[in-house]
Coordinates of C-alpha atoms in Angstrom, one line a residue:
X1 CA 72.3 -9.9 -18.1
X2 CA 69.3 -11.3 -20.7
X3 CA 66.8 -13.5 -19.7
X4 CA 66.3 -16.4 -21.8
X5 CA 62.9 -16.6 -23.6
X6 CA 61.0 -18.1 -26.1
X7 CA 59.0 -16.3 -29.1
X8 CA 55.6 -16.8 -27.6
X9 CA 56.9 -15.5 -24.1
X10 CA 58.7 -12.6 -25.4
X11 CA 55.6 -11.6 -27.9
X12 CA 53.6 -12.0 -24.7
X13 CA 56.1 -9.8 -23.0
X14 CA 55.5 -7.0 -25.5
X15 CA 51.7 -7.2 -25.9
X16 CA 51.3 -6.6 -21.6
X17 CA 53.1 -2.9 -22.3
X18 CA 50.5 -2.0 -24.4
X19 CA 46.3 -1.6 -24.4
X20 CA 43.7 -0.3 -26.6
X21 CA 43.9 4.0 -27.7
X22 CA 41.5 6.1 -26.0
X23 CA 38.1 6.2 -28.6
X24 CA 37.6 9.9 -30.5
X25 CA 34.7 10.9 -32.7
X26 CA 36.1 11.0 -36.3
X27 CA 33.7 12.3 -39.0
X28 CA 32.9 10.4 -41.7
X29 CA 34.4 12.6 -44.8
X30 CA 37.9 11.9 -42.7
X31 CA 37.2 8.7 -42.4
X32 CA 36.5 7.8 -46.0
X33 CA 40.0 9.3 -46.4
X34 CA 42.1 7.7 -43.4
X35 CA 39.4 5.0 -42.3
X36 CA 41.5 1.9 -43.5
X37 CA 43.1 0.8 -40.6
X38 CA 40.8 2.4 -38.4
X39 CA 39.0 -0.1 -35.9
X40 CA 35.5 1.2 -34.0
X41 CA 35.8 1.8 -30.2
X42 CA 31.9 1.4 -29.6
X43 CA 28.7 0.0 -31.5
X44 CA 27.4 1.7 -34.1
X45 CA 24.0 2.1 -34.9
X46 CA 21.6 3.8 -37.7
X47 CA 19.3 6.7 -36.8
X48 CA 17.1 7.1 -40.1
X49 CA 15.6 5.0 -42.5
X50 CA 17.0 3.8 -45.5
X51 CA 15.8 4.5 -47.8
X52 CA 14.1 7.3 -46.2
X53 CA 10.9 7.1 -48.9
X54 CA 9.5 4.2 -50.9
X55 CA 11.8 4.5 -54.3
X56 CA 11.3 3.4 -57.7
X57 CA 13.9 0.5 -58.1
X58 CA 14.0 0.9 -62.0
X59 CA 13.2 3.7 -64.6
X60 CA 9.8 3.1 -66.3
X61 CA 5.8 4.0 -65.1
X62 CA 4.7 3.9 -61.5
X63 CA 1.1 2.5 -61.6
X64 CA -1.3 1.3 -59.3
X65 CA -2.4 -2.2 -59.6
X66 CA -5.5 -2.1 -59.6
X67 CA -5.1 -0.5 -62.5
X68 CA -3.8 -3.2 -64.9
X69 CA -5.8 -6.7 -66.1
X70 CA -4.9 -9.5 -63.5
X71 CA -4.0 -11.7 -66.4
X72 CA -1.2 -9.7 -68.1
X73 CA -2.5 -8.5 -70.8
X74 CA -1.5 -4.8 -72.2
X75 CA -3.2 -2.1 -71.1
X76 CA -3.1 1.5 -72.6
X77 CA -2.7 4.6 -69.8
X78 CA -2.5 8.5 -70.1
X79 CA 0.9 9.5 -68.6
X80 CA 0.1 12.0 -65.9
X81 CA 3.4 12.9 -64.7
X82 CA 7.4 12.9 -64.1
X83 CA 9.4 12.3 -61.2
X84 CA 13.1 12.5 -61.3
X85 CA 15.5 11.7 -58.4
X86 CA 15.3 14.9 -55.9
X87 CA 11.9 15.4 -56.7
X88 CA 9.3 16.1 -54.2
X89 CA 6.9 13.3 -53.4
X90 CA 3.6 13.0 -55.0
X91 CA 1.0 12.3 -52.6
X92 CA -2.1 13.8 -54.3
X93 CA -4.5 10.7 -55.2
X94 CA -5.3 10.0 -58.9
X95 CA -8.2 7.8 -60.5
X96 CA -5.6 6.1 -62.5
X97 CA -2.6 6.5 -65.1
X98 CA 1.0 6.4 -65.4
X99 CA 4.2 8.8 -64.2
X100 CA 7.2 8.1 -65.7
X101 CA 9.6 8.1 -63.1
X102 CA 13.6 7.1 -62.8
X103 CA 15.5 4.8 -60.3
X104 CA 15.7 6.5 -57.0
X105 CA 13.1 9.0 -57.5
X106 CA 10.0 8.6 -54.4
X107 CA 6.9 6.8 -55.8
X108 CA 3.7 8.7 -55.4
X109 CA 1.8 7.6 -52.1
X110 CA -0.8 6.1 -54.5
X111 CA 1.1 3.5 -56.7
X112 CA 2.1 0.6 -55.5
X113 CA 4.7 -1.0 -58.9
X114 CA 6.4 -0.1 -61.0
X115 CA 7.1 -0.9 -64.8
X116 CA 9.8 -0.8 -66.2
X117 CA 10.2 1.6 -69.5
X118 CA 11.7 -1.7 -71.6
X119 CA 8.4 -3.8 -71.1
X120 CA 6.2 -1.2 -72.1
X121 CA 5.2 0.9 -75.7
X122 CA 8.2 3.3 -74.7
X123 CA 10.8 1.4 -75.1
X124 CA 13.3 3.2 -73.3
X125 CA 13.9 6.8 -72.0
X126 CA 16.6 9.3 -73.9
X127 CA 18.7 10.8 -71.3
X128 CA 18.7 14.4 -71.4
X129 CA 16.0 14.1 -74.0
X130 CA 12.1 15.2 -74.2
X131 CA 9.7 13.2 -72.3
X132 CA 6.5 14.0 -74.4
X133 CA 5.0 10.8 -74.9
X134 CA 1.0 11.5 -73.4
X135 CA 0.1 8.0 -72.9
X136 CA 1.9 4.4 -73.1
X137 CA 0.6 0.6 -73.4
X138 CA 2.2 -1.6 -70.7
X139 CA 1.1 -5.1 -68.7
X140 CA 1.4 -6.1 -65.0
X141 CA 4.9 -7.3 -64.3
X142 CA 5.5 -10.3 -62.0
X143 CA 7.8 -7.9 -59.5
X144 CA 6.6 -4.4 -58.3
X145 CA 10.1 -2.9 -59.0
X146 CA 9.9 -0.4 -55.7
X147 CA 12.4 0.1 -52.5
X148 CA 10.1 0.5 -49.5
X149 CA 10.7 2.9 -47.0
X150 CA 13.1 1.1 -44.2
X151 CA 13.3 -2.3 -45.5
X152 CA 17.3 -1.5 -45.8
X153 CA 18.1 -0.1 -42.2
X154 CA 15.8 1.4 -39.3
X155 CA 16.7 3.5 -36.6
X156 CA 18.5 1.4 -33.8
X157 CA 19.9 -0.9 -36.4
X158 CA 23.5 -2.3 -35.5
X159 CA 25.9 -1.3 -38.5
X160 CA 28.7 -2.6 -36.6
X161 CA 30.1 -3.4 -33.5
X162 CA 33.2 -2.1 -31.4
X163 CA 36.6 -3.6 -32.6
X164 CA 35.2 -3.9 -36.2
X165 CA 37.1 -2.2 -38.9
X166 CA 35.9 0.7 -40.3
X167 CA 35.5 -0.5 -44.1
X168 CA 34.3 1.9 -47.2
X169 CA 30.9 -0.1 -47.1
X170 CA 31.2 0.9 -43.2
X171 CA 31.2 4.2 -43.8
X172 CA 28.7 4.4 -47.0
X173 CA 25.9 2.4 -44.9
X174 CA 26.8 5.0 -41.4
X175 CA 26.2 7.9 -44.1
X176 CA 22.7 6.6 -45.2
X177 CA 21.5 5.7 -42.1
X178 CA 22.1 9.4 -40.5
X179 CA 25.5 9.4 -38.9
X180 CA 27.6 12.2 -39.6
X181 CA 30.7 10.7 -37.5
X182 CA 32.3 7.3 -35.8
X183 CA 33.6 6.3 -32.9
X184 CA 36.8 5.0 -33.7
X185 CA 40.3 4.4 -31.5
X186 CA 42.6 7.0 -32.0
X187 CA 45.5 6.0 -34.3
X188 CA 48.7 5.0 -33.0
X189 CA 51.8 7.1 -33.7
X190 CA 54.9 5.3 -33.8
X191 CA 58.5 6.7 -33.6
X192 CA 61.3 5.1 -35.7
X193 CA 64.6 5.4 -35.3
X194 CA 67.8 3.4 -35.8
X195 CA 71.3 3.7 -34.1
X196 CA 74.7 3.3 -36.0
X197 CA 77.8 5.5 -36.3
X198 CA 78.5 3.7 -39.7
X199 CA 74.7 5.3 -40.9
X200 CA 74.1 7.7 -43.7
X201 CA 71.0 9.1 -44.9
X202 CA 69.8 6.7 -47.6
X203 CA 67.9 10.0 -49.0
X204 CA 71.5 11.2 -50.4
X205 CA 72.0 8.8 -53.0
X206 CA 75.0 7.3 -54.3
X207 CA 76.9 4.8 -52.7
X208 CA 78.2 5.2 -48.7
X209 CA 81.3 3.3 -48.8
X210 CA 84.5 3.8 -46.6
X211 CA 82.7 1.7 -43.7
X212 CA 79.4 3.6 -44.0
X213 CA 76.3 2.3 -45.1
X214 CA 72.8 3.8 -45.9
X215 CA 70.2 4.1 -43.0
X216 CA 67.5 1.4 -44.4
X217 CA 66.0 0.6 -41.2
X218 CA 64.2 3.7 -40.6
X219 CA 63.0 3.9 -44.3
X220 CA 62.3 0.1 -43.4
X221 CA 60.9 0.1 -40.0
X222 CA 58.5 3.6 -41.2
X223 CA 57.3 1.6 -43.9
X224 CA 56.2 -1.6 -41.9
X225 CA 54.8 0.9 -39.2
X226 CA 52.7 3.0 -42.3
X227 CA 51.6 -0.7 -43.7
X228 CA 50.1 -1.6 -39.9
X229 CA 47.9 1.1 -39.9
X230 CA 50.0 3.4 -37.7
X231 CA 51.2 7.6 -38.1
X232 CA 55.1 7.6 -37.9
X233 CA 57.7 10.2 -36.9
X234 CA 60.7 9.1 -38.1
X235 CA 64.0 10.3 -36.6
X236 CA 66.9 8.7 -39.3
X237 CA 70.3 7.4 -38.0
X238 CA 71.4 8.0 -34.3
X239 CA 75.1 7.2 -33.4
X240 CA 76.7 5.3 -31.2
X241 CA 76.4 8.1 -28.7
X242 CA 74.5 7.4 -25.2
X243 CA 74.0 11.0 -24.9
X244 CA 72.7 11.4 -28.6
X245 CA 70.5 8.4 -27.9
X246 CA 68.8 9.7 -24.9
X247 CA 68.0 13.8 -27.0
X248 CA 66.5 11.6 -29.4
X249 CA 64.4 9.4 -27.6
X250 CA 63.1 12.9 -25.6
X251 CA 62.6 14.3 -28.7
X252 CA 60.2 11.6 -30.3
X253 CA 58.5 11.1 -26.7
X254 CA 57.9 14.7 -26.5
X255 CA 56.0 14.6 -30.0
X256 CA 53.1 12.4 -27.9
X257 CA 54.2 9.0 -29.5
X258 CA 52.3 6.3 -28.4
X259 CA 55.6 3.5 -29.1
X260 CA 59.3 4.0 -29.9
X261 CA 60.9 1.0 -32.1
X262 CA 64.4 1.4 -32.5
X263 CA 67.1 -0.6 -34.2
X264 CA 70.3 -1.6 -33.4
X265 CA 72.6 -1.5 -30.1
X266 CA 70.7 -4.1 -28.5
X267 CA 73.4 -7.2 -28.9
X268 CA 76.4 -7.2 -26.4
X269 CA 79.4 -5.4 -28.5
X270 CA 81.2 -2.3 -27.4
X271 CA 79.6 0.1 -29.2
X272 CA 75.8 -1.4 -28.7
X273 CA 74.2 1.7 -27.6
X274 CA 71.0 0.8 -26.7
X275 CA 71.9 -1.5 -24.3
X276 CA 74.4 1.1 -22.7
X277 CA 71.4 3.6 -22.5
X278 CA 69.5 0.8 -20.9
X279 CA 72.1 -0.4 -17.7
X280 CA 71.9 3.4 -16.7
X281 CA 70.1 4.5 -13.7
X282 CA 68.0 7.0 -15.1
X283 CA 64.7 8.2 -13.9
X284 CA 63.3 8.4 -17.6
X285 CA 63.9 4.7 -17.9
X286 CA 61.6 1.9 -16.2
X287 CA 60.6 -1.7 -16.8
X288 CA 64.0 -2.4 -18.8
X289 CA 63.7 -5.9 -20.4
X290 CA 66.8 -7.3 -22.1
X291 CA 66.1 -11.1 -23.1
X292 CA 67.4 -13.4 -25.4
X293 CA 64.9 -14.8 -27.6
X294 CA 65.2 -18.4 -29.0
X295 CA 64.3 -17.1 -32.3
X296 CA 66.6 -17.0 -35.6
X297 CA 67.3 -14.7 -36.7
X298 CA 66.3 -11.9 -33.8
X299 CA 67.9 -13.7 -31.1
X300 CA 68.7 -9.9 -29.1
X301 CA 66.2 -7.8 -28.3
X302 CA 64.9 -5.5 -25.4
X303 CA 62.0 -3.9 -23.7
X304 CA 61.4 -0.6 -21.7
X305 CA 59.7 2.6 -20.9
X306 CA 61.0 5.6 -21.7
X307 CA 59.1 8.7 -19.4
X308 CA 56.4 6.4 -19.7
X309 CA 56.3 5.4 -23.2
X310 CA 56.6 1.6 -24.2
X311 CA 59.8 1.0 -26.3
X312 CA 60.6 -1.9 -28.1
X313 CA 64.5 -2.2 -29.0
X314 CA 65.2 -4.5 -32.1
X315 CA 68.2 -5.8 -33.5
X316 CA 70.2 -3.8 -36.4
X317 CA 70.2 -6.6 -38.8
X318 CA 68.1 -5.9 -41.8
X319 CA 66.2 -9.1 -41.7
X320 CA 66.5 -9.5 -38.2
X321 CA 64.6 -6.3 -38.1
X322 CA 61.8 -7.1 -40.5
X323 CA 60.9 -10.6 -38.9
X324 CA 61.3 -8.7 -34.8
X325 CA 58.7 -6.3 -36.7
X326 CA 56.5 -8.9 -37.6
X327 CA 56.5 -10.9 -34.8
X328 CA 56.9 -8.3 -31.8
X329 CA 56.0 -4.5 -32.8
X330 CA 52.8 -5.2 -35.5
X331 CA 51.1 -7.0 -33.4
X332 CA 51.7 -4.1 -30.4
X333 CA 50.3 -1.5 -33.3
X334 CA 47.1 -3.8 -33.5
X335 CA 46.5 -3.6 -30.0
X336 CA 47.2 -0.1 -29.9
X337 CA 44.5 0.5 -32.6
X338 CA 41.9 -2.1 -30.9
X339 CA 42.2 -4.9 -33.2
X340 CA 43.1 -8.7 -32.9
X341 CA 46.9 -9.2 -33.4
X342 CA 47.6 -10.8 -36.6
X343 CA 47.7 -15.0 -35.9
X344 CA 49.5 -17.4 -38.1
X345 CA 47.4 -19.8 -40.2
X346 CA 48.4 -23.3 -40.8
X347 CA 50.4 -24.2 -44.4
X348 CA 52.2 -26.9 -46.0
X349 CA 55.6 -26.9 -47.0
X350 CA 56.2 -26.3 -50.8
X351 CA 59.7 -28.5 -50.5
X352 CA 62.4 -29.9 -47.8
X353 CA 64.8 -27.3 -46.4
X354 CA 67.4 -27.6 -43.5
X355 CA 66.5 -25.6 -40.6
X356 CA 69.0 -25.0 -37.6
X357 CA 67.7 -26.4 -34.0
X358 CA 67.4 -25.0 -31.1
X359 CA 65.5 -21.6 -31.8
X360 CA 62.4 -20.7 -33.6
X361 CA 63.5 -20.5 -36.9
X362 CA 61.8 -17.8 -39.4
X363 CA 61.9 -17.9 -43.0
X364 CA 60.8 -15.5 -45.5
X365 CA 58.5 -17.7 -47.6
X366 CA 56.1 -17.1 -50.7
X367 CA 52.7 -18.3 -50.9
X368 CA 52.3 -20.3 -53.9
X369 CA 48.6 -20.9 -55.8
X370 CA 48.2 -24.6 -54.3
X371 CA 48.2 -22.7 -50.9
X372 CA 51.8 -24.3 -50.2
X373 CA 55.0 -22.7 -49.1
X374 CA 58.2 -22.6 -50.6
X375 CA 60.9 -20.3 -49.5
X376 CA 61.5 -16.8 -50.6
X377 CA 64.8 -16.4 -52.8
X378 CA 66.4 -13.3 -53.8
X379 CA 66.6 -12.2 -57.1
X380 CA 69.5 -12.5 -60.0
X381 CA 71.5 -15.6 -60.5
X382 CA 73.7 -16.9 -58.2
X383 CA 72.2 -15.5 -55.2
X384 CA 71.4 -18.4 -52.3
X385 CA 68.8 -17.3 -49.8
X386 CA 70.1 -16.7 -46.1
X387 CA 69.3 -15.2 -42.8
X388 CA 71.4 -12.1 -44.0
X389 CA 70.1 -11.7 -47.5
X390 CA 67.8 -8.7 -47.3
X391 CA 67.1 -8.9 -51.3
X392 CA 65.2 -12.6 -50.0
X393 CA 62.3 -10.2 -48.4
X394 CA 61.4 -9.2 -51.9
X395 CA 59.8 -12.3 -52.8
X396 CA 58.1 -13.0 -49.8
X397 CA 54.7 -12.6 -49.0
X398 CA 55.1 -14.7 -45.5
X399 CA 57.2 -15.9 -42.7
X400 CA 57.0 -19.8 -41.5
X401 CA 57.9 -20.2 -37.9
X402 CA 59.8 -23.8 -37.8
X403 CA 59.8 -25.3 -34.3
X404 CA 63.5 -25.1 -32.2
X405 CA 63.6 -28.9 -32.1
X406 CA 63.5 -29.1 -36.1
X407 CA 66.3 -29.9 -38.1
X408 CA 64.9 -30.1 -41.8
X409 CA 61.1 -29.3 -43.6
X410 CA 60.4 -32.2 -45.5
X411 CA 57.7 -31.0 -48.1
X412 CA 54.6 -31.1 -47.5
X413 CA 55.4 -31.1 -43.5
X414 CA 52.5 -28.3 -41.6
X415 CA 54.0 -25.0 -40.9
X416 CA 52.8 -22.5 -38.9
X417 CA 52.8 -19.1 -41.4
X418 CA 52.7 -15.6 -40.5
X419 CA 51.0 -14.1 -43.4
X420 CA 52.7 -10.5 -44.1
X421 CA 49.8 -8.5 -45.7
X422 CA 51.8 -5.9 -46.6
X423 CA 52.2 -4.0 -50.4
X424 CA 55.8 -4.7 -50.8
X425 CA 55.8 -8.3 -50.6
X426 CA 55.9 -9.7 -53.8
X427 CA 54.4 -13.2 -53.0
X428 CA 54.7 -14.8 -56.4

């Protein structure tokens, strides 16, 4: 028997299986590689000063003050010196003069400004080129031109907090201010398969035919799983085979998943798999959900654990697949990974459509520039947009969620919108 449910109860459902990854120290070379998707499982916060000296903020002289006329005028100095980025810092004291020194390099402890080298006599600086000239005219400038020591970050500063993402500026900022690694949650690891004796490897090209047809959903379902921000293993095509069903399901829960999504077998035909898997009594199986959602399409679709592992069972239709993604299993990956599930924002609609009553009805929409919704077609003339049409997923870039008790969108009606975010949605 399913248990009739509604979207919002049967997301709900879903997100109580799941909770936030334990939180793992993760270097900050890794994370410059891996960090998007990443999300921090504590504060942060800096334990040096940036920048650690008082820097030259330009390339021109380093002078002190007291040096130059009050009223701007030019004033001619010996140049006593040249500092370069990496150099040390020059804190011997001097009567007066110039050094030439570059952006970044420290400024000796007894300047306080500097000028920069296209205000003064020199002109500018030749890279890689002599720097003979033994004096040069310049004037006071109305900014000093220097980056004092700590007046970015100090020690104790918050440079973010947990549950943040960890962003490239993220990690730049952690690096300057001392940090070597971040506390981050542990990525989730998500095992993919799909069930189907009519399934054949979509890697072997060509055409299935003869009542076969190529395993998308796990080349699907890996791909929406990658685009959350999760690791997959992906197991391919299982048949309609209880026993089959049950190695595999060992097999990916033995590889230390952290979810199992499958596809297919989750409706009420003979050869439904999953659901045969899920009447057993078997000690590897607990919390068994079946429930019929009042969403189109996605109506079927299951919960369970599997030796402890939360599994979400989808339904074997393409689009049915992609929306129960959407809707059920990305927003279980955010929580995994310690962010905020993905919420839909509030757009108008682009033009009328009919829409069916009695279920949540989702339609692949794009986004157009006036921030409006209009609904996703698929390509090539001819082709009429449906809740079967895979190709109709190719032009979307979001799904609207239309309300059970409405029978047509009349343009410019409020819709609630479940942006995708994802690089395969074409959304123009």
């Amino acid at each position: 028997m399913s248990t009739s449910r509604s979207l919002a109860e049967h997301a709900a459902a879903v997100l109580a299986r799941v909770g936030p990854l334990p939180v793992q120290d993760v270097g900050l070379d890794a994370l410059a590689v891996e960090g998007p998707g990443r999300v921090l499982g504590g504060d942060v916060r800096a334990v040096a000063l940036v920048p650690p000296f008082d820097a030259a903020a330009m390339d021109g002289y380093a002078v002190r003050l007291a040096d130059l006329p009050t009223d701007g005028s030019p004033v001619t100095l010996p140049v006593v010196g040249d500092l370069r980025p990496g150099s040390p810092p020059d804190r011997g004291e001097r009567d007066g003069g110039a050094v030439r020194i570059m952006t970044g390099a420290p400024v000796p402890v007894w300047a306080d400004a500097v000028v920069p080298v296209e205000r003064t006599s020199t002109g500018r600086f030749v890279a890689g080129g002599p720097t003979t000239e033994r004096e040069v005219t310049l004037a006071r400038q109305p900014r000093a031109h220097l980056r004092h020591r700590g007046e970015d970050v100090r020690p104790g500063d918050v440079l973010g907090r947990a549950g943040d993402a960890v962003t490239p500026a993220l990690v730049a900022v952690a690096a300057s201010g001392g940090l070597t690694a971040l506390p981050v949650r542990r990525r989730p690891c998500v095992a993919v398969l799909s069930t189907g004796s009519e399934l054949v490897p979509a890697e072997g090209g060509g055409i299935a035919g003869d009542g076969l047809i190529p395993d998308s959903n796990s080349l699907l379902l890996t791909a929406l799983a990658r685009a959350a921000g999760a690791d997959v293993v992906r197991v391919g095509a299982v048949p309609d085979d209880a026993d089959a069903l049950r190695a595999a399901l060992d097999h990916v829960v033995g590889a230390a998943v952290d979810l199992v999504v499958t596809t297919g077998g989750v409706s009420a035909g003979a050869s439904d798999v999953v659901r045969a898997v899920l009447a057993d009594d078997d000690a590897r199986l607990a919390d068994v959900d079946v429930a019929a959602v009042a969403l189109r399409p996605g109506r079927p679709q299951a919960l369970a654990r599997w030796r402890g592992v939360p599994w979400v069972a989808l339904p074997g239709n393409p689009v049915s697949a992609f929306v129960s993604f959407a809707l059920f299993v990305r927003p279980a990956v955010a929580v995994l990974a310690g962010r905020e599930p993905p919420r839909p924002v509030r757009r108008p609609a682009a033009e009328a459509w009919p829409s069916p009553p009695g279920r949540t009805h989702v339609v692949p929409v794009r986004t157009l520039p006036s921030g409006a919704v209009a609904r996703a077609t698929a390509p090539g003339a001819g082709h009429r947009p449906g809740g079967h049409a895979t190709s109709t997923l190719l032009g979307a870039d979001a799904l609207a969620l239309v309300p059970p008790d409405v029978e047509k969108v009349e343009a410019g009606d409020g819709l609630d919108v479940l942006p995708l975010d994802l690089p395969f949605g074409a959304g123009g």
